[in-house]
Amino acid sequence: MSKRKSSEMSEKEQKKKLKEITTTTTTTTTNNEEQQQPIKNITSEEWIPKKEKYSDRYYEILEKRKELPVWKQKQEFIEIVRNNQVLILVGETGSGKTTQIPQFVVDAGLVKPGTMVGVTQPRRVAATSVAKRVSEEMDYELGQEVGYSIRFEELSSPKTFMKYLTDGMLLRESMNDPLLKRYSVIILDEAHERTLSTDILFGLIKDIIRKRKDLKLIVMSATLESGKFQKYFDNAPLIKVPGRLHPVEIFYTPEPERDYLDAAIRTVINIHEDEDEGDILVFLTGEEEIEDTCAKIQRECKNRGLKPMRTLPLYSTLPIFQQSKIFDTYKERKCIVSTNIAETSLTIDGIVYVVDPGFSKQKTYNPRSRVESLLVAPISKASSNQRAGRAGRTRPGKCFRLYTESAFKKLEPQTHPEILRSNLSSIILQLLRLGVVDLVHFDFMDPPVPETLMRALEVLHYLGALDDEGNLTHVGEIMSEFPLDPQLSKMLIVSPDYNCSNEMLTIAAMLSVPNVFVRPKDCRDDADAAKKTFDHFDGDHLTLLNVYHAFKQEKEDQTWCYDNFLNHRSIKQADSVRSQLARIMNKFKLSLCSGDMNNRNYYTSIKKCLVAGFFMQVAKCEKKNQYFTLGDEQSVIFHPSTGLSRRPEWVIYNEFVLTNQQYIRTLTEIKFDWLMEACPSYFNQGTFPKKSKDAIDRSKRLTGSK
Ligand SMILES: Nc1ncnc2c1ncn2[C@@H]1O[C@H](COP(=O)(O)OP(=O)(O)OP(=O)(O)O)[C@@H](O)[C@H]1O
Ligand SMILES: [Mg+2]
C-alpha cells in the first residue's frame, strides 16, 4: 500500500491551503424540514391512492404476508384501534408487528390526508431496513410514500404517509411540532427495549393524546410487561398475537463456557462443518471483539480446509453503508458478527442459525462520580428471546445459547430501562425546550433517581443553558436545536466570539461520525504512520481538523483516503453533518468565520473555544502518564489512539472510556487560565473534592486567576 504524500506539507503550506479551504467551505444542503412539509387540502383518496396495477413482486410478497400471525387478527386489530385512542400490542418475534401493523393502520383509514403514521425504532439500521422492506411490500419507491428518518439522514418526500424513524428523531421532531400534528397515528415499536428516548416519548405522548383526541397511539413489543404498560396508559386495551411463522429450536450448553469468544468461534465452525445450508448470526459485545472474531473465523476455516465463509461485522459505529452489506446475498455461507444492534426488528433473509453467548455492552451511569460507561454484562431474558427470534424468520431456525438452561432461567426478565442508567443532560435540555419545567413531576414510567436529574441540571446550568431559577435561557434554547451533546452545541454557539466557527463546525461534525481513521489488522504500523502525518502538536481535535482540510484539498478523493488509511464514507458523512449544523448556525444568525491562520493565536482561539464547551471534561496530570479527571477524580490514562505525544499539565477530553483500564479519548492540551475564563463560577464553587480543589487553588495562585 502506498504511503501518504499530501500531508508531508510544511506547516506553512498547510496553513495556506487551510485558508483556501475554510474560506470556500459552503453550507449548501437539502433542507429536510422544507421537503417534509405536508400537502394541504387533499382528499384521503388523493393522499393514499389506490394503485391500478401492482407488480408481480407485490403479489408474491402479499401471499407470504398473509401467512403471518398478525393477519389472523387484522379485523380485531382494526376494530380495536378504531374504537380506542391507545392500544398495546404484544406479539411474538417475527409475527409481523413492525412490517404489517402500520399497513393495517393505513387500511383502517386512520391516516388523515396530509399526515403520517410514524413508527419508531430504537436503532438506525432497523429504521432504514424496515422502511425499505415495507416500501417493497406496498410496491412503492423508498423515500416516496414510505420513508425513514435517522439522525443526520432523512429519506422522505411530500408524499410520505408512512415513516419509520428512530425514537430519538421523533423526540427531536416534537420540538418543532409539540403536538406532533404531522402524525395521525404513532407507533412506538420495540417498547420493551426501554431506550431513553422511548421512555421520554411515553410521557410526552401520554400528555399529547389528552390534548389531541384525534391522535392514536400504538405501543408494540415482542415482550412487554403488558400489565405495567396498560396501567400507565390508563388501562388501554391489549391485543396479544400468539405464534410465529417458523419454529426456532433452542440449544443450551450442558456446562457453563469459560471463554465465550472461543465458544462462539467453535460453534460457528461446527455449524459450518455439520449443519445444512443457511447463514449464521453471532452476537458479541463490541467493535474490537467483533473484528477479531471475524478474522479468527476466517483463519479457522482456512486452517481446517473448510469451504470459504463470508464474515461480516456489524456495530453501530460502522457507517450505515457498510452496515447494510449484511443484507446482500453471497455465494458462500454468510456469518454476521454483530453487537445487539441486530437484536430487534431486523429480518436478515437467509439467517438460520443464531449463536448467542449471552452478553452485551450495557451503559451504566453513576451520578455521583458522573461517569457514564459501557460494561459487558449478561443480557436479559427478553434480549435472549429477541436474539433467538432473528433465526426462523424466513425458514425454520436454530439458536445456540452458549450458556446453560439454568443460567437462562436466572437472567433478569427485562432489560433495565436506559433512563435509570444514563447521563440525562441532553434529554433534560430537550424536555425543558418542550416546556416540561416540572421535571420532578413529569410522568416517567420509571423515574430516574433525583441525583441524576440534579447532575443534569447542574451541567446545563454551568453551560449557561439554565438561569439561576432553572429556566431555559436563550442560549439554552439554541443549544437544544442542535442534535448534539450540550457541550458541543455550547462550543458552536460561542465559536463566532472566538472567530473560529468554521473550524468548530468541522470539529463538531468530525466528532459526530464513526471513526475516520482506519486501522486494518494486517497493516497497523502503516496505518499508524499515516495517522501521524495528520497529528497536530496540540491534540486530537486539531488533528481531526487537519484531516478534514486535507480531504477537501484532495477534492474528497477516495483513493487518497484509501492510501492514507482514512474512512472516506465517514469524512463524507462529516461533511454532510457539517452542512446541516451550519444551517442551524445560520438560522440563529451565528456567523461563520475563521481567523487568520498566520496569526499566532489562530490555534489558541480554537482551543479556547473547545474549552468553552468542555470545561467540565478536564484532566490534570498527576505523575508521568497518570491523570485524574477534575471533579470526579477518576484515575485515567490517555487512550492509545491519541496523537498527543506530550503529557501536558491540563487536557480536555471528549470521552471517558472504561474497558480493562480507565481511558480518556480525543484529547487536547489546554491552559488553566482558559478554564477560569470559560466558567469562573464552576471553578470557584466550594464543592470540589480535595485533590481537585487543591489543584485548582494552586493553579489559581500560579496564574493569578480569580
Ligand atoms: N426483509 C425481509 N425479507 C424477507 N422477509 C421479511 C423481511 N422483513 C420481514 N419479513 C418477513 O416478515 C416477518 C415479520 O417481520 P416483522 O419485522 O414485521 O416481525 P415483528 O413481529 O416485528 O418481529 P420482531 O419482534 O422481531 O421485531 C418476518 O418474520 C419475515 O418472515
Ligand atoms: Mg418488530
XYZ file of C-alpha atoms and ligand atoms in Angstrom:
738
model
C 0.000 0.000 0.000
C 1.410 3.375 -0.904
C 2.173 5.895 1.757
C 0.579 9.255 2.148
C 2.103 12.183 0.459
C -0.075 15.201 0.729
C 0.243 15.880 4.404
C 4.000 15.990 4.262
C 3.416 19.656 3.503
C 5.164 22.107 5.683
C 3.087 23.806 8.334
C 3.185 26.983 6.282
C 1.833 25.239 3.220
C -0.812 23.619 5.342
C -1.880 26.941 6.711
C -2.115 28.387 3.241
C -4.256 25.551 1.933
C -6.296 25.617 5.075
C -7.102 29.219 4.469
C -8.221 28.499 0.917
C -10.485 25.773 2.111
C -12.026 27.419 5.129
C -12.997 30.376 3.073
C -14.573 28.255 0.356
C -16.416 25.742 2.521
C -20.056 26.116 1.637
C -23.109 25.203 3.576
C -25.485 24.055 0.900
C -27.567 21.010 1.568
C -31.156 19.999 1.096
C -33.450 21.126 3.804
C -35.326 18.151 5.165
C -37.728 20.242 7.143
C -38.836 22.020 3.990
C -39.082 18.808 1.990
C -41.279 17.294 4.541
C -43.985 19.903 4.832
C -47.256 18.015 4.416
C -49.521 18.747 1.460
C -52.719 20.513 2.483
C -56.342 20.329 1.298
C -56.448 16.966 -0.335
C -58.796 14.009 -0.003
C -57.977 10.647 1.521
C -58.013 9.063 -1.944
C -55.504 11.555 -3.204
C -53.327 11.160 -0.150
C -53.236 7.372 -0.160
C -54.060 6.500 -3.760
C -55.038 3.006 -4.792
C -52.755 1.656 -7.474
C -54.382 0.374 -10.641
C -51.767 -2.224 -11.211
C -49.320 -3.817 -8.838
C -46.072 -5.555 -9.735
C -45.723 -9.346 -9.647
C -43.366 -8.954 -6.724
C -46.138 -7.250 -4.774
C -48.446 -10.273 -5.136
C -45.625 -12.649 -4.396
C -44.874 -10.913 -1.087
C -48.578 -10.473 -0.321
C -49.069 -14.230 -0.289
C -46.268 -14.563 2.280
C -47.552 -11.657 4.310
C -50.972 -13.242 4.639
C -49.415 -16.211 6.411
C -48.025 -14.032 9.205
C -49.765 -14.488 12.578
C -50.905 -10.859 12.820
C -53.061 -11.301 9.717
C -55.366 -13.651 11.629
C -56.166 -10.738 13.920
C -56.331 -7.983 11.324
C -60.049 -7.336 11.727
C -59.870 -7.487 15.506
C -56.983 -5.016 15.406
C -58.787 -2.605 13.091
C -61.867 -2.630 15.264
C -59.998 -2.015 18.498
C -57.765 0.681 17.063
C -60.752 2.499 15.589
C -62.551 2.492 18.926
C -59.666 3.321 21.223
C -57.102 6.038 21.348
C -54.337 3.889 22.818
C -53.637 0.258 22.171
C -50.966 -2.097 23.472
C -49.938 -4.888 21.128
C -47.743 -7.767 22.166
C -46.742 -10.387 19.619
C -44.003 -12.933 19.282
C -40.889 -12.037 17.318
C -41.493 -12.450 13.631
C -45.287 -12.355 13.950
C -45.447 -9.305 11.681
C -45.794 -6.367 14.048
C -43.282 -3.937 12.604
C -43.985 -4.536 8.944
C -47.738 -5.275 8.956
C -49.357 -3.183 11.694
C -48.543 0.187 10.073
C -50.121 -1.113 6.861
C -53.224 -2.239 8.782
C -53.414 1.273 10.198
C -53.484 2.605 6.630
C -56.105 0.019 5.619
C -58.226 1.062 8.607
C -58.356 4.558 7.092
C -56.709 6.125 10.104
C -54.063 8.179 8.302
C -55.701 11.538 7.612
C -54.871 13.418 4.421
C -51.582 15.254 4.716
C -50.488 13.341 7.818
C -48.486 10.229 8.525
C -48.268 7.109 10.561
C -44.924 7.273 12.358
C -43.244 4.102 13.573
C -40.332 4.426 15.968
C -37.370 2.073 16.151
C -34.602 2.149 18.733
C -31.913 1.634 16.098
C -30.976 3.291 12.838
C -30.278 0.116 10.924
C -33.744 -1.170 11.857
C -35.479 2.038 10.786
C -33.835 2.090 7.376
C -34.079 -1.616 6.606
C -37.693 -1.993 7.693
C -38.700 1.098 5.711
C -37.080 -0.485 2.684
C -38.909 -3.750 3.196
C -42.293 -2.108 3.732
C -41.958 0.121 0.693
C -41.353 -3.063 -1.281
C -44.336 -4.789 0.294
C -46.532 -1.832 -0.653
C -44.977 -1.536 -4.107
C -43.622 1.953 -3.645
C -40.264 3.528 -4.183
C -38.433 4.014 -0.879
C -38.423 7.647 0.160
C -41.698 8.484 -1.566
C -44.840 7.201 0.167
C -42.810 5.245 2.710
C -39.732 6.934 4.145
C -37.389 6.992 7.061
C -35.594 9.449 9.260
C -32.499 8.879 11.347
C -30.089 11.439 12.827
C -28.461 13.422 10.049
C -30.246 11.424 7.353
C -33.777 11.665 6.079
C -35.373 9.956 3.116
C -38.911 11.175 2.686
C -40.968 13.327 0.349
C -44.076 15.485 0.491
C -45.978 12.300 -0.401
C -44.770 10.337 2.610
C -47.631 8.946 4.683
C -45.679 6.257 6.496
C -42.389 6.997 8.170
C -40.053 4.772 10.135
C -37.861 6.832 12.401
C -35.593 6.379 15.373
C -37.210 7.260 18.679
C -34.597 9.995 19.079
C -35.733 11.614 15.831
C -39.396 11.649 16.840
C -38.375 13.308 20.071
C -36.478 15.916 18.074
C -39.427 16.473 15.742
C -41.609 17.136 18.743
C -39.531 20.236 19.476
C -40.769 21.935 16.330
C -44.136 20.217 16.298
C -45.039 19.901 20.003
C -48.390 18.249 19.342
C -46.920 16.037 16.625
C -49.555 17.298 14.235
C -47.888 15.709 11.263
C -48.995 12.373 12.616
C -52.437 10.772 12.898
C -51.015 7.605 14.372
C -47.827 6.978 16.291
C -46.500 3.503 16.825
C -43.849 3.108 19.490
C -42.259 -0.149 18.445
C -39.878 -2.374 20.407
C -41.114 -0.697 23.550
C -39.587 -3.417 25.678
C -36.134 -2.035 24.904
C -36.969 0.929 27.100
C -34.474 3.227 25.431
C -34.073 6.675 26.871
C -35.944 8.331 24.008
C -38.814 5.830 24.032
C -39.297 6.362 27.758
C -39.452 10.125 27.293
C -41.845 9.693 24.364
C -44.153 7.655 26.610
C -44.507 10.612 28.934
C -44.772 13.247 26.199
C -47.271 11.388 24.049
C -49.352 10.468 27.057
C -49.759 14.188 27.546
C -50.323 14.930 23.836
C -53.143 12.401 23.494
C -55.031 14.238 26.209
C -54.793 17.395 24.110
C -55.302 15.731 20.738
C -58.181 13.326 20.782
C -57.609 12.579 17.094
C -54.136 11.115 17.679
C -53.832 7.353 18.063
C -51.002 5.641 19.888
C -49.985 2.022 19.500
C -47.320 0.601 21.795
C -45.804 -2.578 20.402
C -43.361 -5.146 21.582
C -42.487 -8.795 21.483
C -42.181 -8.996 25.216
C -43.651 -6.398 27.419
C -44.714 -6.150 30.960
C -48.127 -5.604 29.432
C -49.861 -5.043 32.770
C -47.475 -2.218 33.626
C -47.943 -0.616 30.211
C -51.722 -0.923 30.309
C -51.793 0.665 33.717
C -49.508 3.512 32.642
C -51.738 4.250 29.662
C -54.940 4.393 31.717
C -55.937 0.764 31.177
C -55.586 0.756 27.418
C -56.778 -2.433 25.686
C -54.244 -5.158 24.915
C -54.019 -7.351 21.829
C -51.912 -10.466 22.071
C -50.682 -12.095 18.896
C -49.622 -15.676 19.502
C -47.429 -17.697 17.191
C -44.747 -17.177 14.639
C -44.253 -18.267 11.094
C -41.348 -20.679 11.516
C -40.138 -22.609 14.573
C -36.768 -21.931 16.215
C -35.101 -24.815 18.002
C -33.107 -23.753 21.070
C -29.935 -25.471 22.271
C -28.125 -24.817 25.556
C -24.622 -25.844 26.586
C -24.599 -28.573 29.237
C -21.867 -26.776 31.210
C -21.045 -23.062 31.526
C -18.486 -21.913 28.935
C -15.274 -20.488 30.325
C -14.460 -18.302 27.370
C -17.444 -17.123 25.396
C -15.363 -15.921 22.459
C -13.689 -19.297 21.989
C -17.031 -20.997 22.387
C -18.631 -18.701 19.811
C -15.927 -19.375 17.220
C -16.077 -23.113 17.882
C -19.849 -23.109 17.473
C -19.666 -21.203 14.194
C -17.118 -23.663 12.833
C -19.220 -26.637 13.966
C -22.271 -25.205 12.240
C -20.268 -24.630 9.111
C -18.970 -28.199 9.181
C -22.036 -30.108 10.266
C -25.213 -28.192 9.582
C -27.179 -27.681 6.401
C -27.182 -24.539 4.333
C -28.111 -21.273 5.997
C -26.439 -18.129 7.260
C -25.189 -17.520 10.793
C -25.671 -14.557 13.121
C -23.377 -14.292 16.157
C -23.933 -11.780 18.970
C -20.846 -10.279 20.588
C -20.282 -7.124 22.599
C -18.114 -4.610 20.748
C -16.214 -3.488 17.703
C -12.789 -4.851 18.519
C -14.067 -8.198 19.686
C -16.183 -8.451 16.552
C -13.403 -7.593 14.118
C -11.096 -10.008 15.936
C -13.620 -12.798 15.812
C -14.293 -12.274 12.097
C -10.582 -12.662 11.445
C -10.313 -15.746 13.673
C -13.244 -17.438 11.970
C -11.608 -16.842 8.607
C -8.366 -18.276 9.863
C -10.042 -21.359 11.331
C -11.852 -22.031 8.066
C -8.600 -21.824 6.177
C -6.620 -23.950 8.648
C -9.221 -26.690 8.562
C -9.597 -26.557 4.825
C -13.309 -25.771 5.064
C -15.390 -24.131 2.389
C -14.987 -20.354 2.453
C -17.365 -18.364 4.583
C -18.170 -14.643 4.268
C -17.756 -12.911 7.644
C -19.464 -9.550 8.049
C -19.077 -7.306 11.099
C -21.978 -5.189 12.338
C -21.797 -2.488 15.019
C -23.274 0.947 15.417
C -20.163 2.967 14.589
C -19.819 1.217 11.249
C -21.081 3.568 8.538
C -24.638 2.761 7.530
C -23.497 1.806 4.029
C -21.210 -0.867 5.461
C -23.905 -1.992 7.862
C -26.276 -2.653 5.003
C -23.824 -5.150 3.478
C -25.316 -7.737 5.824
C -28.428 -7.764 3.645
C -26.549 -8.647 0.458
C -26.526 -12.202 -0.828
C -23.286 -14.064 -1.381
C -22.309 -17.363 -2.927
C -20.680 -18.547 0.301
C -22.309 -19.028 3.663
C -22.678 -15.680 5.408
C -21.635 -15.225 9.040
C -22.663 -11.902 10.548
C -20.913 -10.995 13.785
C -22.870 -8.245 15.485
C -23.478 -6.286 18.650
C -27.007 -6.164 19.979
C -27.966 -3.707 17.236
C -29.127 -6.758 15.263
C -31.170 -7.936 18.206
C -34.520 -6.352 17.452
C -36.616 -5.681 14.405
C -34.201 -6.916 11.775
C -35.017 -9.604 9.276
C -31.912 -10.761 7.501
C -33.042 -13.132 4.820
C -31.150 -16.403 4.955
C -30.292 -16.419 8.674
C -30.962 -19.891 10.003
C -28.500 -20.137 12.898
C -28.104 -17.744 15.799
C -25.160 -18.028 18.198
C -25.833 -16.236 21.475
C -23.087 -16.111 24.135
C -25.437 -14.138 26.400
C -23.555 -10.871 26.859
C -23.813 -7.304 25.663
C -22.235 -3.977 26.478
C -24.562 -2.018 28.682
C -24.475 1.601 29.621
C -24.197 2.494 33.271
C -24.129 5.904 34.824
C -23.001 6.829 38.249
C -24.365 10.301 39.032
C -22.035 10.628 41.987
C -18.842 10.175 40.002
C -20.554 11.446 36.802
C -19.066 8.552 34.938
C -21.047 7.021 32.113
C -19.516 3.810 30.879
C -20.212 0.741 28.836
C -19.690 -2.541 30.607
C -20.069 -6.092 29.426
C -22.925 -7.724 31.327
C -25.325 -10.662 30.946
C -28.359 -9.913 28.797
C -31.984 -10.209 29.913
C -34.414 -13.000 29.040
C -36.219 -10.584 26.755
C -32.991 -9.901 24.837
C -32.202 -13.561 24.683
C -35.590 -14.288 23.109
C -35.159 -11.438 20.666
C -31.818 -12.850 19.605
C -33.294 -16.294 19.049
C -36.041 -14.578 17.068
C -33.551 -13.436 14.417
C -33.467 -17.080 13.280
C -36.562 -18.657 11.815
C -37.822 -15.585 10.052
C -37.828 -16.772 6.514
C -37.477 -20.502 7.328
C -37.123 -22.747 10.419
C -34.066 -21.903 12.515
C -31.784 -22.930 15.353
C -30.418 -20.882 18.215
C -27.303 -21.979 20.091
C -27.202 -20.387 23.520
C -23.705 -20.629 24.930
C -24.982 -20.879 28.493
C -26.877 -23.459 30.462
C -30.632 -23.630 30.682
C -30.499 -22.933 34.389
C -28.402 -19.808 33.704
C -31.070 -18.689 31.241
C -33.740 -19.097 33.896
C -31.774 -16.863 36.223
C -31.487 -13.970 33.751
C -33.380 -10.776 34.546
C -36.738 -10.866 32.753
C -36.383 -7.423 31.096
C -33.569 -5.049 30.252
C -33.223 -2.333 32.865
C -34.649 0.938 31.424
C -31.921 3.113 29.941
C -33.253 6.187 31.716
C -32.136 4.672 35.009
C -28.560 4.217 33.821
C -27.764 7.274 31.679
C -26.436 10.766 31.868
C -29.559 12.835 31.231
C -28.264 16.308 30.398
C -29.076 16.155 26.702
C -32.546 14.726 27.168
C -33.384 17.145 30.005
C -32.407 20.044 27.758
C -34.886 18.783 25.180
C -37.597 18.366 27.787
C -37.064 21.893 29.055
C -37.241 23.170 25.500
C -40.565 21.356 25.188
C -41.820 23.321 28.152
C -41.624 20.494 30.668
C -40.489 22.620 33.581
C -41.536 20.461 36.474
C -39.212 17.544 35.867
C -39.849 16.019 39.248
C -43.499 15.533 38.380
C -43.014 14.504 34.763
C -44.904 11.279 34.175
C -41.921 8.930 33.848
C -42.852 5.268 33.636
C -39.796 4.654 35.837
C -38.493 7.924 37.288
C -34.709 8.408 37.313
C -33.066 8.932 40.680
C -33.164 12.592 41.784
C -29.375 12.758 41.869
C -29.189 12.024 38.136
C -31.659 14.822 37.434
C -29.698 17.163 39.687
C -26.454 16.369 37.882
C -28.032 17.042 34.517
C -29.447 20.373 35.676
C -26.114 21.330 37.168
C -24.253 20.678 33.902
C -26.836 22.664 31.942
C -26.594 25.485 34.416
C -22.822 25.786 34.117
C -23.103 25.637 30.343
C -25.394 28.646 30.537
C -28.466 26.805 29.277
C -30.361 27.452 32.510
C -30.583 30.576 34.639
C -30.452 30.643 38.430
C -34.169 29.888 38.618
C -33.729 26.839 36.426
C -35.421 28.422 33.409
C -34.145 27.843 29.923
C -32.020 30.753 28.717
C -31.813 31.977 25.139
C -28.506 30.126 24.801
C -30.222 27.015 26.150
C -32.923 27.310 23.524
C -30.386 27.465 20.727
C -28.419 24.617 22.275
C -31.475 22.401 22.215
C -31.801 22.917 18.463
C -28.507 21.200 17.731
C -28.735 17.401 17.569
C -25.546 17.211 19.638
C -24.413 16.830 23.210
C -24.870 20.114 25.102
C -21.100 20.610 25.361
C -20.707 20.549 21.594
C -23.668 22.840 20.977
C -22.352 25.320 23.503
C -18.988 25.261 21.794
C -20.634 26.036 18.441
C -22.752 28.846 19.830
C -19.782 30.708 21.264
C -17.482 29.973 18.323
C -18.166 33.273 16.479
C -16.915 35.089 19.593
C -13.625 33.264 19.153
C -13.661 33.912 15.410
C -13.423 30.226 14.570
C -16.935 28.955 13.842
C -15.864 27.322 10.547
C -13.271 25.281 12.377
C -15.573 24.385 15.260
C -18.257 23.202 12.850
C -15.715 20.865 11.322
C -14.588 19.548 14.690
C -18.176 19.013 15.891
C -19.037 17.210 12.658
C -15.923 15.021 12.754
C -16.746 14.064 16.350
C -20.275 13.075 15.314
C -19.418 10.398 12.778
C -17.803 6.953 13.003
C -14.034 6.959 13.458
C -12.373 8.455 10.383
C -9.131 6.575 10.954
C -8.961 3.053 9.589
C -6.595 0.609 11.249
C -6.672 -2.745 9.471
C -5.277 -5.611 11.492
C -2.649 -6.625 8.973
C -1.154 -3.166 8.424
C -1.461 -1.380 11.715
C 2.014 0.107 11.526
C 1.365 1.679 8.139
C -1.985 2.987 9.359
C -0.390 4.482 12.457
C 2.329 6.077 10.375
C -0.302 7.573 8.085
C -2.227 8.937 11.042
C 0.882 10.522 12.492
C 1.196 12.772 9.477
C -2.115 14.380 10.354
C -1.405 14.634 14.070
C -1.457 18.134 15.441
C 1.048 19.022 18.117
C -1.661 20.302 20.461
C -4.036 17.386 20.287
C -6.642 15.236 18.636
C -9.370 17.787 17.992
C -6.975 19.730 15.799
C -5.871 16.517 14.142
C -9.466 15.971 13.048
C -9.457 19.462 11.627
C -6.276 18.667 9.682
C -7.818 15.533 8.240
C -10.926 17.338 7.056
C -8.944 20.109 5.452
C -6.616 17.697 3.701
C -9.667 15.776 2.479
C -11.137 18.930 0.976
C -7.857 19.903 -0.501
C -7.586 16.495 -2.163
C -11.060 17.105 -3.608
C -12.604 14.349 -1.491
C -10.649 11.750 -3.409
C -11.450 8.162 -2.468
C -8.089 6.723 -3.463
C -6.307 9.352 -1.455
C -8.393 8.345 1.583
C -7.604 4.704 0.998
C -3.891 5.380 0.718
C -3.978 7.419 3.886
C -5.989 4.945 5.929
C -8.957 7.255 6.176
C -12.570 6.196 6.021
C -13.906 8.082 3.009
C -17.532 7.452 3.906
C -17.071 8.777 7.416
C -15.493 12.012 6.258
C -18.154 12.446 3.575
C -20.740 11.946 6.276
C -18.952 14.520 8.449
C -19.135 16.904 5.523
C -22.887 16.462 5.306
C -23.292 16.757 9.081
C -21.218 19.916 8.920
C -23.594 21.441 6.375
C -26.585 20.568 8.497
C -25.025 22.110 11.570
C -24.081 25.190 9.563
C -27.730 25.549 8.621
C -28.692 25.676 12.270
C -25.958 28.267 12.841
C -27.431 30.365 10.025
C -30.922 30.016 11.417
C -29.758 31.655 14.625
C -27.615 34.208 12.820
C -24.412 32.782 14.246
C -21.795 33.955 11.802
C -19.463 31.553 10.020
C -15.969 32.915 10.345
C -12.288 31.987 10.568
C -9.268 33.793 11.893
C -6.031 34.426 10.092
C -4.032 31.240 10.035
C -0.774 33.107 10.098
C -1.708 34.715 13.324
C -0.052 33.187 16.348
C -3.356 32.978 18.092
C -5.163 31.042 15.391
C -4.998 27.669 17.176
C -5.253 29.229 20.611
C -8.694 30.610 19.739
C -9.840 27.210 18.586
C -8.601 25.578 21.769
C -10.179 28.246 23.942
C -13.431 27.689 22.152
C -13.190 23.944 22.824
C -12.712 24.773 26.480
C -15.862 26.913 26.450
C -17.836 23.729 25.819
C -15.744 21.141 27.583
C -14.535 22.856 30.746
C -16.212 20.151 32.780
C -14.270 17.410 30.990
C -10.795 18.233 32.139
C -7.978 16.030 33.354
C -4.897 17.079 35.272
C -1.551 15.328 35.134
C -0.688 13.642 38.383
C 2.571 11.960 37.520
C 4.052 10.770 34.232
C 1.211 9.172 32.282
C -1.249 9.216 35.137
C -4.035 11.815 35.087
C -7.131 12.407 37.160
C -10.391 13.906 35.980
C -11.213 17.159 37.669
C -14.264 16.985 39.891
C -14.912 13.264 39.679
C -11.277 12.367 40.427
C -11.189 9.242 38.318
C -7.713 7.941 37.683
C -7.202 7.845 33.915
C -4.580 7.416 31.240
C -4.542 8.603 27.624
C -6.265 6.313 25.162
C -3.657 4.684 22.909
C -5.303 6.279 19.863
C -4.247 9.768 20.903
C -1.746 11.677 18.818
C -0.825 13.891 21.748
C 2.646 12.639 22.489
C 3.434 15.082 25.283
C 1.956 14.886 28.735
C 0.764 18.439 29.377
C -0.447 19.535 32.781
C -4.066 20.065 31.671
C -6.076 18.443 28.887
C -9.720 18.415 27.881
C -11.207 15.136 26.711
C -14.171 14.226 24.606
C -14.876 10.838 26.109
C -14.268 8.740 29.177
C -13.789 5.119 28.163
C -13.848 2.232 30.577
C -12.540 -1.135 29.456
C -9.876 -3.032 31.344
C -8.432 0.442 32.021
C -9.911 3.895 32.518
C -9.069 5.976 29.492
C -9.762 9.453 28.233
C -10.072 9.735 24.463
C -9.765 12.592 21.963
C -7.579 14.993 23.903
C -6.274 18.496 23.530
C -3.824 20.423 25.620
C -5.231 23.493 27.339
C -4.133 26.150 29.814
C -5.604 26.515 33.250
C -6.485 30.192 32.901
C -8.696 29.365 29.896
C -10.787 27.245 32.211
C -11.209 30.152 34.567
C -12.161 32.377 31.667
C -14.709 29.877 30.345
C -16.686 29.434 33.538
C -15.370 31.104 36.717
C -18.453 30.125 38.710
C -17.761 26.445 38.108
C -14.155 26.653 39.212
C -14.926 28.893 42.159
C -17.584 26.627 43.652
C -16.768 25.233 47.050
C -17.853 21.669 46.423
C -14.877 20.205 44.576
C -13.310 17.202 46.288
C -9.935 17.772 47.926
C -7.483 16.766 45.210
C -9.327 18.805 42.577
C -9.702 21.763 44.882
C -6.004 21.752 45.734
C -5.073 21.586 42.059
C -7.401 24.452 41.213
C -6.232 26.615 44.116
C -2.614 26.037 43.298
C -3.090 26.844 39.629
C -5.076 29.940 40.514
C -2.202 31.147 42.635
C 0.355 30.401 39.951
C -1.570 32.027 37.139
C -3.050 34.797 39.208
C -6.551 33.833 38.009
C -9.587 34.735 40.050
N -36.576 -8.007 4.539
C -37.319 -9.097 4.608
N -37.110 -10.134 3.765
C -37.843 -11.239 3.836
N -38.832 -11.426 4.714
C -39.107 -10.437 5.565
C -38.369 -9.214 5.565
N -38.857 -8.427 6.520
C -39.844 -9.112 7.113
N -40.011 -10.322 6.538
C -40.958 -11.356 6.933
O -41.964 -10.785 7.729
C -41.950 -11.381 9.036
C -42.393 -10.372 10.057
O -41.432 -9.362 10.217
P -41.666 -8.185 11.263
O -40.425 -7.423 11.293
O -42.915 -7.463 10.915
O -41.915 -9.004 12.598
P -42.024 -8.474 14.108
O -43.225 -9.089 14.702
O -41.930 -7.009 14.152
O -40.754 -9.136 14.767
P -39.732 -8.586 15.904
O -40.375 -8.766 17.229
O -38.585 -9.497 15.755
O -39.417 -7.184 15.608
C -40.561 -11.937 9.184
O -40.501 -12.982 10.125
C -40.279 -12.418 7.782
O -40.896 -13.651 7.556
Mg -40.522 -5.696 15.044
